[in-house]
DNA sequence: AATTCATTTTCCATCAGGTGGAAAAGAGGA
DNA sequence: TCCTCTTTTCCACCTGATGGAAAATGAATT
């Protein structure tokens, strides 16, 4: 039904990715449970095609070929997202965005503009720091606290407006709250007068992206947050279903 | 020596990428020369793992899983580049950058700072328009003129300084010159007083990235451009060799 | 509706090719 | 140098991938 060696090659790539993109053969063996000989053969195949690199210390790392494929695939995610973002616009009347985490940055992947005259727009492709945005908070809330902490250490949480949360422990508490309530707010923390509400897009139980609506403070504050978040959650659920693997191919 | 079914799965993914990320089963068959049954089985495997999607019209597209792997791999490119960028710094005494083209933007992927007191720095991850930077010119000079032209149409080539080239035909001529001489200059076109020199990073004959050195106008202008460019070319060649698949593992 | 054609999906007998245990080679460390 | 841990190679076994051909699907045409 499914090609075993291909599945295993994917296991190897995923194991590498989970080790931060770099690992020794035996670390991969430990993680995948496959015998050394098998892993070595798969790695050689991936190596010959440029999807894996071998460092001078014989460790293996993800290769440049994946950057190319990922780039093409990334362009398409925006396309699939558009209908869902359009639903968000219909629901809220405000501009809707899809964002993912890339390294320490939040990257806006797709956008559908609000029909209103006064509307937000952030160019697609823009990179912002996670701590001052609703999408960033949602994305980090979906990862282990240690990882979020590391991001804050590296980025330094610079102040963007008087409302920006610049204290690390306050932010970690905020992430807990975000996880508990299922959505995040940005009340002029990135730009004064601009408020946002973001919800996670899940693939299984993994947070793979965030969807947000954003607009002028007065309009966003006029909406019922919990009701809006609930509607957004449903839309994000639909999109999440499309994002990853099919539920459970039997 | 190499796992056949894994190689074929990669052929399928590459065929999809070359079709713009989306194709029907028979289009993939035409491109790879594999029988339908085989391709279908491989696609099912990739589908189950989220590396391929199936659209409602039964066509196949690259899936979200590749975005995740590509993101991790992309982060590593910066790591591999650092030793080469350090060589550039040693050669020129100025800050060195690695940049790639992503959509209509130039993205800085990695940087090694100059040891000088007065030095350039552009945050890694920053996006700038191609027309006002040396790296942007190099990257666009490596693509078909029609594509470069389309980028200029969409971005509008806004003026950043009095030196910015804002005329499209002048810029297209500049790109020809860049391609002929093998390097590009930025003489205060993005920021007054900052000059840069950039060379292409090639994987085979494809321009996949650009490396640059940049610093205060007086210091950069004091260097012998052709000599510097020649040294940079050699370093970029070394890095280009690491970037893609190995030449020909027999 | 009924027919045709193109494309996708399923099936199954065959044997190519992947598998994994075990041995050899290599890299550090004491 | 010797010892230990990791990576790499090897090969007999037999699982599991293969691909041709038939069935199913769906879109277009009469």
XYZ file of C-alpha atoms (C1' of nucleotides) in Angstrom:
560
model
C 0.000 0.000 0.000
C 2.830 2.311 0.837
C 6.459 2.198 -0.205
C 8.464 1.187 2.829
C 11.844 2.572 1.839
C 10.356 5.952 0.945
C 8.601 6.142 4.296
C 11.849 5.325 6.022
C 13.748 7.943 4.040
C 11.171 10.467 5.224
C 11.631 9.215 8.784
C 15.345 9.901 8.429
C 14.784 13.422 7.115
C 12.302 14.181 9.874
C 14.660 12.805 12.509
C 17.343 15.131 11.177
C 14.987 18.082 11.240
C 13.995 17.328 14.830
C 17.646 17.238 15.835
C 17.969 20.792 14.564
C 18.927 19.765 11.046
C 22.089 17.914 11.992
C 22.814 14.534 13.570
C 25.116 11.539 13.585
C 24.041 8.229 12.114
C 23.549 6.596 15.476
C 21.417 9.481 16.736
C 19.154 8.917 13.766
C 19.141 5.209 14.518
C 18.127 5.887 18.115
C 15.286 8.128 17.018
C 13.902 6.049 14.176
C 14.597 2.580 15.558
C 15.963 1.452 12.211
C 19.147 -0.635 11.899
C 22.372 1.199 11.088
C 22.919 -0.446 7.733
C 19.494 0.604 6.510
C 19.900 4.195 7.640
C 23.310 4.427 6.081
C 21.996 3.237 2.740
C 19.133 5.722 2.825
C 21.482 8.549 3.768
C 23.771 7.714 0.869
C 20.856 7.952 -1.510
C 19.740 11.303 -0.126
C 23.355 12.464 -0.130
C 23.814 11.661 -3.818
C 20.780 13.796 -4.624
C 21.737 16.775 -2.494
C 18.931 16.429 0.046
C 21.400 15.654 2.787
C 24.957 16.883 3.378
C 27.773 15.220 5.197
C 29.915 17.447 7.400
C 33.629 16.924 7.751
C 33.089 15.154 11.108
C 30.915 12.592 9.264
C 27.722 13.898 10.781
C 24.764 14.390 8.483
C 22.715 17.519 7.869
C 19.721 18.517 5.792
C 20.826 19.635 2.342
C 20.253 22.441 -0.097
C 17.814 20.473 -2.238
C 15.208 20.794 0.492
C 15.519 24.560 0.414
C 14.494 24.565 -3.226
C 11.552 22.179 -2.762
C 10.485 24.017 0.376
C 10.504 27.306 -1.475
C 8.225 26.009 -4.226
C 5.938 24.338 -1.692
C 5.855 27.492 0.423
C 4.619 29.492 -2.522
C 1.693 27.118 -2.815
C 0.635 27.246 0.816
C -0.391 30.830 0.210
C -2.626 29.668 -2.613
C -4.398 27.048 -0.507
C -4.812 29.475 2.335
C -6.553 32.204 0.359
C -10.101 30.779 0.536
C -9.813 30.381 4.311
C -8.411 33.861 4.753
C -11.325 35.145 2.701
C -13.642 33.464 5.230
C -11.843 35.258 8.027
C -12.325 38.580 6.266
C -16.015 37.823 5.844
C -16.304 36.907 9.511
C -14.469 39.899 10.897
C -14.540 42.540 8.204
C -10.797 42.988 8.740
C -7.644 42.066 6.873
C -6.609 38.443 7.441
C -3.071 37.040 7.461
C -1.375 33.672 7.517
C 2.047 33.508 9.154
C 4.609 30.825 9.982
C 7.675 30.694 12.169
C 10.978 30.623 10.305
C 13.977 30.532 12.577
C 13.516 33.350 15.062
C 11.184 35.336 12.814
C 7.530 35.371 11.997
C 6.990 35.433 8.240
C 3.720 36.538 6.633
C 2.881 33.967 3.993
C -0.451 35.122 2.627
C -3.006 37.857 3.068
C -6.530 38.786 2.062
C -7.386 42.466 2.421
C -10.383 43.856 4.216
C -12.980 45.508 1.972
C -13.041 48.558 4.292
C -11.550 51.850 3.239
C -9.285 52.034 6.270
C -7.487 48.727 6.418
C -4.299 47.068 7.522
C -1.817 45.747 5.212
C 1.489 44.135 5.843
C 3.292 43.030 2.732
C 3.439 39.297 2.223
C 6.955 38.042 2.890
C 7.592 40.533 5.649
C 9.534 39.292 8.682
C 8.786 40.500 12.163
C 9.838 39.416 15.624
C 7.398 37.120 17.424
C 7.152 38.929 20.759
C 5.317 41.970 19.459
C 2.692 40.254 17.319
C -0.389 38.141 17.936
C 0.667 35.570 15.363
C 4.117 35.350 16.936
C 2.640 34.691 20.372
C 0.388 31.968 19.027
C 3.267 30.298 17.204
C 5.563 30.364 20.228
C 2.791 29.278 22.593
C 2.595 26.122 20.504
C 6.222 25.194 21.242
C 8.018 24.139 24.388
C 8.644 27.093 26.757
C 12.413 26.460 26.598
C 12.356 27.033 22.875
C 10.346 30.229 23.187
C 12.771 31.403 25.859
C 15.717 30.753 23.536
C 14.058 32.852 20.844
C 13.592 35.736 23.266
C 17.218 35.455 24.389
C 18.441 35.692 20.823
C 16.134 38.443 19.649
C 16.299 40.515 22.811
C 12.596 41.472 22.613
C 13.141 45.040 21.425
C 10.479 47.641 22.296
C 8.376 48.600 19.283
C 5.774 50.748 21.041
C 4.968 51.715 24.635
C 2.685 48.650 24.720
C 5.292 46.093 23.679
C 5.919 43.392 26.275
C 9.663 43.563 26.863
C 9.918 41.536 30.052
C 10.746 37.906 29.435
C 8.900 36.372 32.359
C 5.829 38.500 31.651
C 5.927 37.211 28.102
C 6.256 33.570 29.157
C 3.207 34.050 31.403
C 1.410 35.612 28.435
C 2.241 32.552 26.296
C 0.710 30.306 28.961
C -2.425 32.403 28.893
C -2.506 32.250 25.093
C -2.273 28.497 25.141
C -5.038 28.244 27.734
C -7.498 30.509 25.959
C -6.629 29.402 22.421
C -5.981 32.800 20.895
C -3.563 35.697 21.219
C -4.008 39.457 21.125
C -1.776 42.248 19.982
C -2.982 45.532 21.448
C -0.756 48.004 19.673
C 2.383 46.146 20.651
C 3.908 46.181 17.189
C 2.302 49.376 15.932
C 0.257 51.868 17.916
C -3.406 51.906 17.009
C -3.288 48.498 15.341
C -4.867 45.584 17.172
C -4.843 41.922 16.119
C -6.330 38.623 17.166
C -4.624 35.387 16.122
C -5.445 31.692 16.387
C -3.246 28.654 15.796
C -3.462 26.451 12.711
C -2.869 22.902 13.849
C -1.818 19.847 11.936
C -2.705 17.137 14.380
C -1.666 18.687 17.654
C 1.312 20.511 16.209
C 0.972 24.266 15.630
C 2.186 24.796 12.068
C 0.975 28.311 11.339
C -1.135 31.161 12.702
C -4.051 33.067 11.225
C -4.879 36.568 12.307
C -7.212 39.443 11.668
C -5.941 42.957 12.212
C -7.281 46.456 11.930
C -7.695 49.803 13.635
C -7.853 49.516 17.430
C -11.411 50.860 17.757
C -12.908 48.442 15.241
C -11.111 45.370 16.605
C -12.009 46.301 20.195
C -15.643 46.637 19.159
C -15.851 42.936 18.353
C -16.674 40.183 20.822
C -13.272 38.581 21.240
C -14.353 35.145 22.393
C -17.022 34.872 19.744
C -14.609 36.031 17.023
C -11.921 33.656 18.262
C -14.384 30.781 18.204
C -15.322 31.499 14.596
C -11.680 31.838 13.641
C -10.833 28.607 15.395
C -13.304 26.737 13.177
C -11.873 28.227 10.004
C -8.334 27.475 11.130
C -9.387 23.912 11.841
C -10.554 23.525 8.261
C -7.313 24.888 6.917
C -5.229 22.789 9.292
C -6.904 19.716 7.882
C -5.632 20.625 4.435
C -2.189 21.507 5.582
C -0.638 18.306 6.699
C -1.024 14.628 6.009
C -4.471 13.210 5.540
C -6.112 12.324 8.883
C -5.468 8.570 8.832
C -5.133 6.769 5.525
C -6.120 3.198 6.537
C 24.285 1.099 -3.861
C 21.385 3.485 -3.822
C 17.788 2.875 -2.878
C 15.801 2.854 -6.077
C 12.376 3.686 -4.709
C 13.738 6.648 -2.732
C 15.466 8.006 -5.829
C 12.231 7.667 -7.739
C 10.265 9.420 -5.027
C 12.719 12.294 -5.289
C 12.285 12.277 -9.074
C 8.560 12.645 -8.531
C 8.993 15.562 -6.119
C 11.422 17.293 -8.458
C 9.111 16.770 -11.399
C 6.334 18.419 -9.393
C 8.586 21.316 -8.469
C 9.572 21.848 -12.096
C 5.922 21.961 -13.093
C 5.478 24.857 -10.722
C 4.579 22.688 -7.752
C 1.483 21.132 -9.271
C 0.869 18.459 -11.884
C -1.325 15.549 -12.904
C -0.133 11.981 -12.575
C 0.378 11.575 -16.306
C 2.415 14.776 -16.540
C 4.738 13.359 -13.918
C 4.861 10.096 -15.835
C 5.838 11.954 -19.002
C 8.606 13.809 -17.239
C 10.070 10.940 -15.231
C 9.476 8.113 -17.674
C 8.173 5.888 -14.872
C 5.062 3.719 -15.295
C 1.790 5.067 -13.925
C 1.346 2.391 -11.314
C 4.727 3.107 -9.805
C 4.197 6.850 -9.686
C 0.795 6.432 -8.172
C 2.168 4.257 -5.385
C 4.958 6.730 -4.643
C 2.506 9.611 -4.612
C 0.272 7.766 -2.167
C 3.203 7.332 0.177
C 4.191 10.985 -0.027
C 0.540 11.929 0.338
C 0.145 9.938 3.548
C 3.100 11.787 5.027
C 2.022 15.276 3.989
C 4.802 15.903 1.502
C 2.330 15.969 -1.345
C -1.270 17.163 -1.515
C -4.053 16.118 -3.783
C -6.255 18.865 -5.119
C -9.973 18.382 -5.642
C -9.388 17.872 -9.375
C -7.133 14.913 -8.477
C -4.001 16.740 -9.490
C -1.020 16.548 -7.145
C 0.913 19.379 -5.523
C 3.885 19.747 -3.219
C 2.766 19.575 0.410
C 3.240 21.414 3.651
C 5.770 18.959 5.028
C 8.335 20.281 2.596
C 7.884 23.776 3.951
C 8.933 22.603 7.390
C 11.964 20.651 6.133
C 12.935 23.480 3.815
C 12.776 25.952 6.678
C 15.123 23.896 8.856
C 17.477 23.286 5.930
C 17.413 26.979 5.065
C 18.518 27.852 8.552
C 21.555 25.655 8.072
C 22.661 27.270 4.845
C 23.663 30.242 6.951
C 25.801 27.958 9.106
C 27.657 26.480 6.157
C 28.163 29.918 4.679
C 29.852 31.420 7.742
C 33.400 30.111 7.057
C 33.248 31.476 3.521
C 31.914 34.809 4.677
C 34.773 34.931 7.175
C 37.170 34.511 4.249
C 35.494 37.434 2.525
C 35.960 39.559 5.624
C 39.618 38.587 5.761
C 40.043 39.421 2.095
C 38.309 42.770 2.173
C 38.314 43.876 5.788
C 34.612 44.651 5.414
C 31.352 43.077 6.569
C 30.283 40.146 4.353
C 26.733 39.016 3.589
C 24.980 36.100 1.946
C 21.645 36.810 0.280
C 19.103 34.899 -1.757
C 16.132 35.898 -3.883
C 12.758 35.056 -2.404
C 9.869 36.155 -4.520
C 10.459 39.800 -5.415
C 12.721 40.422 -2.438
C 16.328 39.954 -1.552
C 16.697 38.240 1.822
C 19.891 38.395 3.877
C 20.588 34.865 5.062
C 23.872 35.186 6.923
C 26.481 37.738 7.851
C 29.979 37.994 9.273
C 30.906 41.406 10.667
C 34.008 43.375 9.823
C 36.513 43.728 12.673
C 36.713 47.499 11.989
C 35.231 49.979 14.395
C 33.097 51.630 11.709
C 31.266 48.797 9.987
C 28.096 47.888 8.173
C 25.444 45.744 9.539
C 22.135 44.672 8.144
C 20.162 42.317 10.311
C 19.969 38.763 9.046
C 16.482 38.048 7.763
C 15.999 41.561 6.456
C 14.220 41.944 3.115
C 15.151 44.628 0.629
C 14.255 45.332 -2.971
C 16.730 44.053 -5.548
C 17.156 47.172 -7.682
C 18.993 49.214 -5.054
C 21.482 46.599 -3.847
C 24.543 44.893 -5.286
C 23.325 41.449 -4.222
C 19.956 42.132 -5.827
C 21.559 43.055 -9.135
C 23.710 39.933 -9.110
C 20.726 37.716 -8.357
C 18.570 39.257 -11.074
C 21.435 39.266 -13.601
C 21.448 35.495 -13.176
C 17.877 35.139 -14.366
C 16.191 35.712 -17.718
C 15.719 39.448 -18.472
C 11.950 38.967 -18.752
C 11.846 37.754 -15.169
C 13.931 40.672 -13.930
C 11.663 43.024 -15.838
C 8.593 41.504 -14.168
C 10.158 42.059 -10.754
C 10.786 45.725 -11.565
C 7.220 46.118 -12.818
C 5.804 44.744 -9.588
C 8.125 46.548 -7.202
C 8.148 49.860 -9.065
C 11.848 50.470 -8.308
C 11.319 53.140 -5.651
C 14.053 55.738 -5.157
C 16.023 55.143 -1.955
C 18.747 57.764 -2.426
C 19.723 60.220 -5.155
C 21.969 57.463 -6.574
C 19.274 54.802 -6.904
C 18.721 53.635 -10.465
C 15.015 54.188 -11.036
C 14.857 53.865 -14.815
C 13.945 50.370 -15.932
C 15.883 50.306 -19.194
C 18.955 51.754 -17.479
C 18.683 48.969 -14.927
C 18.321 46.257 -17.556
C 21.483 47.573 -19.217
C 23.175 47.541 -15.821
C 22.198 43.876 -15.364
C 23.801 43.043 -18.726
C 26.980 44.764 -17.594
C 26.882 42.870 -14.278
C 26.558 39.567 -16.053
C 29.442 40.431 -18.397
C 31.862 41.528 -15.713
C 30.827 38.956 -13.101
C 30.157 41.292 -10.207
C 27.814 44.123 -9.235
C 28.311 47.400 -7.404
C 26.089 49.444 -5.185
C 27.431 52.981 -4.948
C 25.186 54.447 -2.297
C 22.041 53.357 -4.110
C 20.370 51.856 -1.041
C 21.965 54.064 1.569
C 24.145 57.124 1.020
C 27.779 56.615 1.946
C 27.522 52.814 1.876
C 29.112 51.010 -1.058
C 28.986 47.274 -1.807
C 30.446 44.771 -4.207
C 28.638 41.464 -4.814
C 29.405 38.266 -6.723
C 27.129 35.370 -7.657
C 27.174 31.986 -5.924
C 26.552 29.326 -8.543
C 25.380 25.764 -8.218
C 26.317 24.421 -11.627
C 25.446 27.342 -13.886
C 22.454 28.445 -11.855
C 22.824 31.512 -9.630
C 21.479 30.405 -6.251
C 22.732 33.179 -3.985
C 24.925 36.259 -3.832
C 27.795 37.186 -1.543
C 28.751 40.769 -0.883
C 31.100 42.950 1.090
C 29.931 46.363 2.162
C 31.315 49.298 4.073
C 31.865 53.043 4.106
C 32.180 54.524 0.606
C 35.757 55.761 1.042
C 37.097 52.405 2.208
C 35.336 50.372 -0.471
C 36.370 52.800 -3.202
C 39.977 52.522 -2.027
C 40.081 48.838 -3.010
C 40.961 47.489 -6.444
C 37.557 46.366 -7.640
C 38.631 43.817 -10.213
C 41.146 42.253 -7.898
C 38.657 42.112 -5.029
C 35.990 40.665 -7.292
C 38.392 37.993 -8.505
C 39.182 36.928 -4.939
C 35.504 36.921 -4.037
C 34.688 34.883 -7.105
C 37.024 32.116 -5.925
C 35.486 32.044 -2.455
C 31.987 32.004 -3.905
C 33.009 29.120 -6.134
C 34.031 27.096 -3.097
C 30.744 27.791 -1.376
C 28.724 27.058 -4.507
C 30.314 23.608 -4.578
C 28.929 22.885 -1.123
C 25.520 24.194 -1.879
C 23.910 21.775 -4.258
C 24.070 18.078 -4.930
C 27.510 16.503 -5.208
C 28.944 16.743 -8.725
C 28.418 13.108 -9.765
C 28.614 10.390 -7.155
C 29.091 7.288 -9.296
C -29.212 10.112 -21.241
C -25.885 7.506 -23.572
C -21.302 7.154 -25.596
C -16.523 8.138 -25.949
C -12.138 9.227 -24.545
C -8.505 10.462 -21.273
C -6.856 9.850 -16.866
C -6.468 7.830 -12.541
C -6.629 3.887 -9.547
C -6.441 -0.951 -8.327
C -4.755 -5.586 -8.774
C -1.510 -9.418 -8.647
C 2.130 -12.752 -10.314
C 7.016 -12.193 -10.612
C 11.583 -11.578 -9.120
C 14.488 -7.360 -8.614
C 16.061 -5.090 -5.094
C 15.831 -3.795 -0.261
C 16.849 -5.699 4.279
C 19.495 -6.164 8.524
C 22.853 -8.780 11.175
C 27.479 -9.149 11.536
C 32.106 -8.125 10.433
C 35.512 -4.604 8.958
C 37.280 -0.067 8.927
C 37.962 4.258 10.928
C 38.255 7.970 14.495
C 39.208 9.567 18.903
C 40.589 9.187 23.745
C 43.264 7.356 27.544
C 49.968 2.072 21.724
C 45.611 -0.050 22.963
C 40.809 0.275 23.668
C 36.169 1.880 22.641
C 32.676 3.886 20.052
C 30.869 5.032 15.552
C 30.509 4.556 10.838
C 30.783 1.864 6.766
C 30.750 -2.306 3.999
C 29.229 -6.864 2.900
C 26.109 -10.584 1.506
C 22.580 -14.420 1.818
C 17.793 -14.225 2.433
C 13.214 -13.309 1.199
C 10.260 -9.341 1.835
C 8.198 -6.106 -0.519
C 8.597 -3.148 -4.721
C 7.530 -3.564 -9.564
C 4.829 -2.619 -13.819
C 1.586 -4.329 -17.221
C -3.055 -4.709 -17.701
C -7.743 -4.312 -16.285
C -11.192 -1.651 -13.784
C -13.042 2.606 -12.248
C -13.682 7.359 -12.545
C -14.911 11.638 -14.531
C -15.261 15.057 -18.158
C -16.646 16.142 -22.686
C -19.582 15.337 -26.773
C -23.595 13.871 -29.348
